[in-house]
Amino acid sequence: MVARIGLTGDVMLGRVVDRRQRRRPVDAVWGDVHDRLRDLDGLLINLECCLSTRGRPWRRTRRPFHFRADPDWAVPALSRAGVDACALANNHVLDYEEPALRDTLDHLDGAGIARAGAGRTLDEALDPATFDAGDLDVAVVSLTDNTPEFAADEDSPGTAWVEIDAGDDRSRRIVREALGRARAADPDLLVASLHWGPNMRTTPPEPFREFARWLVDEGVDVVHGHSAHVFQGIEAYDGTPICYDTGDFVDDYAVDPGLRNDRGFLFELSADDEGRPTELRLLPTEIDDCRVQRAGPEAARWSRERMRELSEPFGTEFERDGEELVLSFGA
């Protein structure tokens, strides 16, 4: 039996999204994509904010933006969308310092939403998120190279931070520790969710490509990248999908008229009963009024053409199925 697992880029529920959501139904943030999300067997997102009403904005180092969502609506919204796991290794989970991070961990745990990539100590941050997707057991490790001042250590809360360098001894040690813990759960599908690189870059640098391929060689079944706020190309390496950046899914960000960071996709991975990826389906989406929507015809065409262009250097070719792009993996 085939399992369908959704992957999204950044889900930022703070600031203007938070204010709008206080005046509308909690599931309004998912727009007309809500039913599609609910129909999936599993759903993994990058949660690009903390869930709390406590804490104070981080001022220990310069931070131009601080993202925090009221858990009274945000947690039910995640649950109603069917979110199974959140990647937390990113550059906003400590925007309101340690109290808000601890609240985020507690709220997700209380809602039964798995999480990885941040914790009260580095030991906790390296633990995988695990969930069921149909008949498959899925494990997720979450890592970031953003904001080293947010890095957890043996005694302090924060993120699972690494250098994106497959030759760096510390990075290899940290990654292998996280992957070993994930494999101990005996998953059918192992996902590496990476918040890596700077904003508004449309192509991954060569060290990122090397790092992603090294992860596959280490046994990762899917690479789920995010951070750039725009989607990047997809590579199929040894039958493994590498989504270098899944862009933004919902937020309140200013839109670059050329890069169109308001346009993206819901990435829907199908895997067989042994956890082998069989298909990656891309549903075009766009952000409007602080909610995610199915993309209109012009936006969908733009995103499809852009994804084909960005993926061509990797030798990746898509088929077209209605408004969606489809990448199939050989048996």
XYZ file of C-alpha atoms in Angstrom:
331
model
C 0.000 0.000 0.000
C 1.349 3.437 -0.990
C 1.705 6.099 1.720
C 1.493 9.813 0.873
C 3.575 12.182 2.974
C 3.412 15.957 2.635
C 6.481 18.159 3.011
C 6.250 21.935 3.258
C 8.659 24.803 3.484
C 8.432 27.507 6.122
C 5.236 27.773 8.140
C 5.470 31.125 9.943
C 2.381 31.765 12.064
C 3.523 34.897 13.915
C 3.231 38.641 13.436
C 0.498 39.591 10.915
C -0.582 35.954 10.482
C -1.098 35.758 14.231
C -3.168 38.949 14.296
C -5.345 37.863 11.364
C -5.916 34.423 12.823
C -7.268 35.846 16.066
C -10.254 37.122 14.047
C -10.969 34.109 11.838
C -11.392 30.317 12.160
C -8.232 28.523 13.214
C -8.056 26.453 10.033
C -8.436 29.539 7.778
C -4.639 29.766 7.528
C -4.675 26.627 5.334
C -7.095 28.146 2.815
C -8.359 25.808 0.105
C -5.376 23.486 0.620
C -6.811 22.316 3.961
C -8.628 19.259 2.614
C -5.579 18.184 0.595
C -3.455 18.358 3.759
C -5.989 16.367 5.747
C -6.078 13.695 3.052
C -2.362 12.916 3.411
C -1.093 9.953 5.414
C 1.577 12.111 7.032
C 2.636 15.777 7.100
C 6.006 17.315 8.009
C 6.530 21.084 8.175
C 9.287 23.505 9.121
C 7.740 25.537 11.953
C 9.330 28.968 11.525
C 8.197 30.516 14.812
C 7.722 29.747 18.473
C 4.337 28.907 20.020
C 4.017 31.015 23.138
C 2.768 34.234 24.686
C 5.790 34.423 26.978
C 9.387 35.505 26.629
C 11.061 38.658 25.403
C 12.592 39.355 21.985
C 16.121 38.011 21.596
C 18.593 40.922 21.898
C 21.864 39.161 22.696
C 22.796 39.425 19.026
C 21.180 41.464 16.265
C 17.827 40.016 15.226
C 15.733 42.107 12.785
C 12.658 39.856 13.047
C 10.967 37.997 15.895
C 8.206 35.456 15.208
C 5.792 34.157 17.844
C 2.262 32.747 17.502
C -0.429 32.421 20.140
C -0.723 28.708 20.900
C -4.454 29.077 21.640
C -5.144 29.115 17.885
C -1.840 27.953 16.382
C -1.727 24.538 18.026
C -5.308 23.656 17.015
C -4.543 24.921 13.507
C -1.581 22.563 13.214
C -3.690 19.692 14.516
C -6.585 20.391 12.153
C -4.213 20.376 9.186
C -3.006 16.950 10.275
C 0.570 18.038 10.981
C 2.403 14.989 12.299
C 5.859 16.470 12.851
C 7.604 19.839 13.034
C 11.234 20.523 12.186
C 12.412 23.046 14.775
C 16.104 23.457 13.907
C 15.854 26.940 12.449
C 16.707 30.586 13.092
C 13.422 31.605 14.763
C 12.656 28.983 17.402
C 14.511 31.083 20.030
C 13.204 34.480 18.895
C 11.591 34.966 22.317
C 14.352 33.255 24.252
C 14.230 30.103 26.343
C 10.764 30.453 27.950
C 9.066 30.575 24.543
C 11.149 27.659 23.259
C 10.147 25.554 26.252
C 6.504 26.503 25.684
C 6.811 25.444 22.042
C 8.141 22.039 23.020
C 5.428 21.574 25.639
C 2.582 22.672 23.352
C 3.642 20.341 20.550
C 4.060 17.467 22.977
C 0.644 18.179 24.475
C -0.950 18.091 21.018
C 0.773 14.830 20.089
C 2.783 16.509 17.305
C 6.271 15.046 17.008
C 9.215 17.440 16.839
C 12.954 17.367 16.259
C 15.836 19.788 15.962
C 15.465 21.819 19.149
C 15.323 20.955 22.800
C 16.207 21.802 26.362
C 19.690 20.376 25.694
C 21.618 19.240 22.633
C 20.803 15.660 23.588
C 17.080 16.387 23.241
C 17.570 18.434 20.064
C 19.202 15.449 18.355
C 16.311 13.096 19.097
C 14.232 12.228 16.012
C 10.593 12.974 15.430
C 8.713 9.758 14.705
C 5.204 9.248 13.343
C 3.074 6.806 11.389
C 2.117 7.529 7.785
C -0.359 4.877 6.774
C 1.481 1.597 7.294
C 4.916 3.267 7.297
C 6.984 4.325 10.291
C 8.724 7.646 9.578
C 11.656 9.180 11.455
C 12.847 12.778 10.980
C 16.123 14.376 11.979
C 16.211 18.185 11.950
C 19.430 20.212 11.611
C 20.404 23.809 10.826
C 23.444 25.884 9.945
C 21.574 29.141 10.690
C 22.168 31.316 13.755
C 24.960 29.557 15.652
C 24.095 31.577 18.762
C 20.893 29.499 18.969
C 22.848 26.232 19.158
C 22.028 23.938 22.057
C 24.768 22.404 24.159
C 24.953 19.838 26.941
C 23.385 22.231 29.457
C 21.512 24.896 27.468
C 18.427 24.834 25.224
C 18.564 25.545 21.524
C 18.907 23.971 18.105
C 20.782 21.062 16.549
C 23.384 23.199 14.791
C 25.990 21.929 12.315
C 28.325 23.231 9.645
C 27.161 22.201 6.184
C 30.423 20.472 5.399
C 30.571 16.734 4.845
C 34.281 16.848 5.632
C 33.907 18.595 8.993
C 34.577 16.173 11.847
C 32.098 17.754 14.277
C 29.351 17.894 11.647
C 29.836 14.245 10.735
C 29.763 13.266 14.399
C 26.591 15.257 15.147
C 24.800 14.061 12.021
C 25.734 10.434 12.550
C 24.567 10.657 16.157
C 21.185 12.024 15.024
C 20.867 9.447 12.235
C 21.822 6.641 14.593
C 19.081 7.636 17.002
C 16.588 7.766 14.147
C 17.624 4.339 12.874
C 17.219 2.938 16.384
C 13.489 3.567 15.932
C 13.639 1.153 12.952
C 11.797 3.466 10.549
C 10.646 2.512 7.095
C 11.462 6.040 5.879
C 14.206 8.343 7.202
C 13.948 12.079 6.463
C 16.674 14.695 6.973
C 15.066 18.117 7.358
C 17.651 20.878 6.896
C 17.237 24.607 7.520
C 20.317 25.730 5.654
C 21.782 28.630 3.764
C 20.907 32.315 3.321
C 17.667 33.884 2.147
C 16.574 34.444 -1.443
C 19.063 32.127 -3.139
C 17.634 30.127 -6.013
C 20.365 27.486 -6.301
C 22.210 25.424 -3.700
C 25.981 25.895 -3.476
C 28.194 22.928 -4.262
C 28.951 22.161 -0.554
C 25.204 21.748 0.026
C 24.954 19.318 -2.870
C 27.873 17.342 -1.489
C 26.348 17.344 1.991
C 22.950 16.180 0.710
C 24.506 13.349 -1.274
C 26.579 12.352 1.751
C 23.354 12.147 3.771
C 21.889 9.795 1.174
C 25.051 7.702 1.307
C 24.561 7.591 5.105
C 21.090 6.077 4.642
C 18.711 9.044 4.408
C 15.665 8.357 2.208
C 14.486 11.960 1.683
C 16.252 15.319 2.017
C 13.821 18.098 2.971
C 15.525 21.494 2.645
C 14.252 24.954 3.585
C 15.490 28.433 4.592
C 15.864 30.384 1.323
C 12.189 31.520 1.254
C 12.135 30.499 -2.424
C 12.000 26.984 -3.794
C 15.079 25.476 -5.416
C 15.558 22.605 -7.826
C 15.084 18.923 -7.043
C 17.672 16.232 -7.590
C 17.124 12.469 -7.690
C 20.337 10.985 -6.337
C 20.541 7.200 -6.300
C 16.745 7.069 -6.353
C 16.468 9.476 -3.425
C 14.665 12.821 -3.693
C 16.732 15.824 -2.614
C 14.492 18.875 -2.266
C 17.169 21.512 -1.817
C 14.658 24.114 -0.680
C 10.895 23.831 -0.347
C 10.409 27.606 -0.083
C 7.652 29.243 1.941
C 4.246 27.710 2.611
C 2.511 30.387 4.691
C 3.754 33.672 6.186
C 3.350 37.465 6.060
C 6.637 38.290 4.317
C 7.196 41.082 1.806
C 7.152 39.671 -1.723
C 10.095 40.075 -4.065
C 8.542 40.808 -7.491
C 11.197 38.806 -9.339
C 11.825 35.884 -6.999
C 8.151 35.573 -5.993
C 8.655 34.100 -2.553
C 4.856 33.962 -2.217
C 4.736 31.137 -4.766
C 5.651 27.563 -3.994
C 4.411 24.001 -3.727
C 3.024 21.366 -1.452
C 5.550 18.555 -1.935
C 3.758 15.206 -1.748
C 5.952 12.123 -1.528
C 4.592 8.651 -2.220
C 6.446 5.624 -0.865
C 5.809 1.914 -1.215
C 5.227 -0.494 1.663
C 8.976 -0.851 2.180
C 9.498 2.910 2.435
C 11.012 3.362 -1.034
C 10.059 6.657 -2.704
C 8.019 6.036 -5.827
C 6.769 9.496 -6.758
C 7.090 13.157 -5.796
C 4.094 15.284 -6.692
C 4.219 19.090 -6.609
C 0.977 21.032 -6.107
C 1.473 24.744 -6.892
C 0.482 27.064 -4.045
C 0.598 30.778 -3.309
C 0.279 32.882 -0.183
C -2.571 35.387 -0.088
C -3.991 37.264 2.887
C -1.714 35.371 5.278
C -3.053 31.991 4.188
C -1.935 29.338 1.734
C -4.044 28.759 -1.382
C -3.918 26.656 -4.499
C -2.102 28.781 -7.052
C -4.114 30.478 -9.749
C -3.391 29.559 -13.395
C -0.714 32.222 -14.018
C 1.083 31.614 -10.711
C 0.937 27.834 -11.205
C 2.395 28.131 -14.708
C 5.205 30.384 -13.418
C 6.082 27.977 -10.616
C 6.063 24.911 -12.878
C 8.332 26.594 -15.416
C 10.628 27.873 -12.683
C 10.908 24.449 -11.050
C 11.725 22.797 -14.375
C 14.402 25.425 -15.035
C 15.988 25.092 -11.593
C 15.936 21.274 -11.687
C 17.335 20.874 -15.198
C 21.012 21.151 -14.077
C 20.418 18.059 -11.908
C 19.076 16.108 -14.874
C 15.610 16.074 -13.324
C 12.624 15.847 -15.658
C 8.997 16.163 -14.575
C 5.772 14.974 -16.071
C 2.662 17.141 -15.994
C -0.584 15.976 -14.391
C -3.159 18.738 -14.566
C -1.844 21.640 -12.504
C 0.804 19.455 -10.805
C 4.335 18.357 -11.596
C 5.245 14.705 -11.039
C 8.677 13.141 -10.585
C 8.713 9.349 -10.715
C 11.405 7.103 -9.299
C 12.400 3.883 -11.026
C 11.532 0.535 -9.483
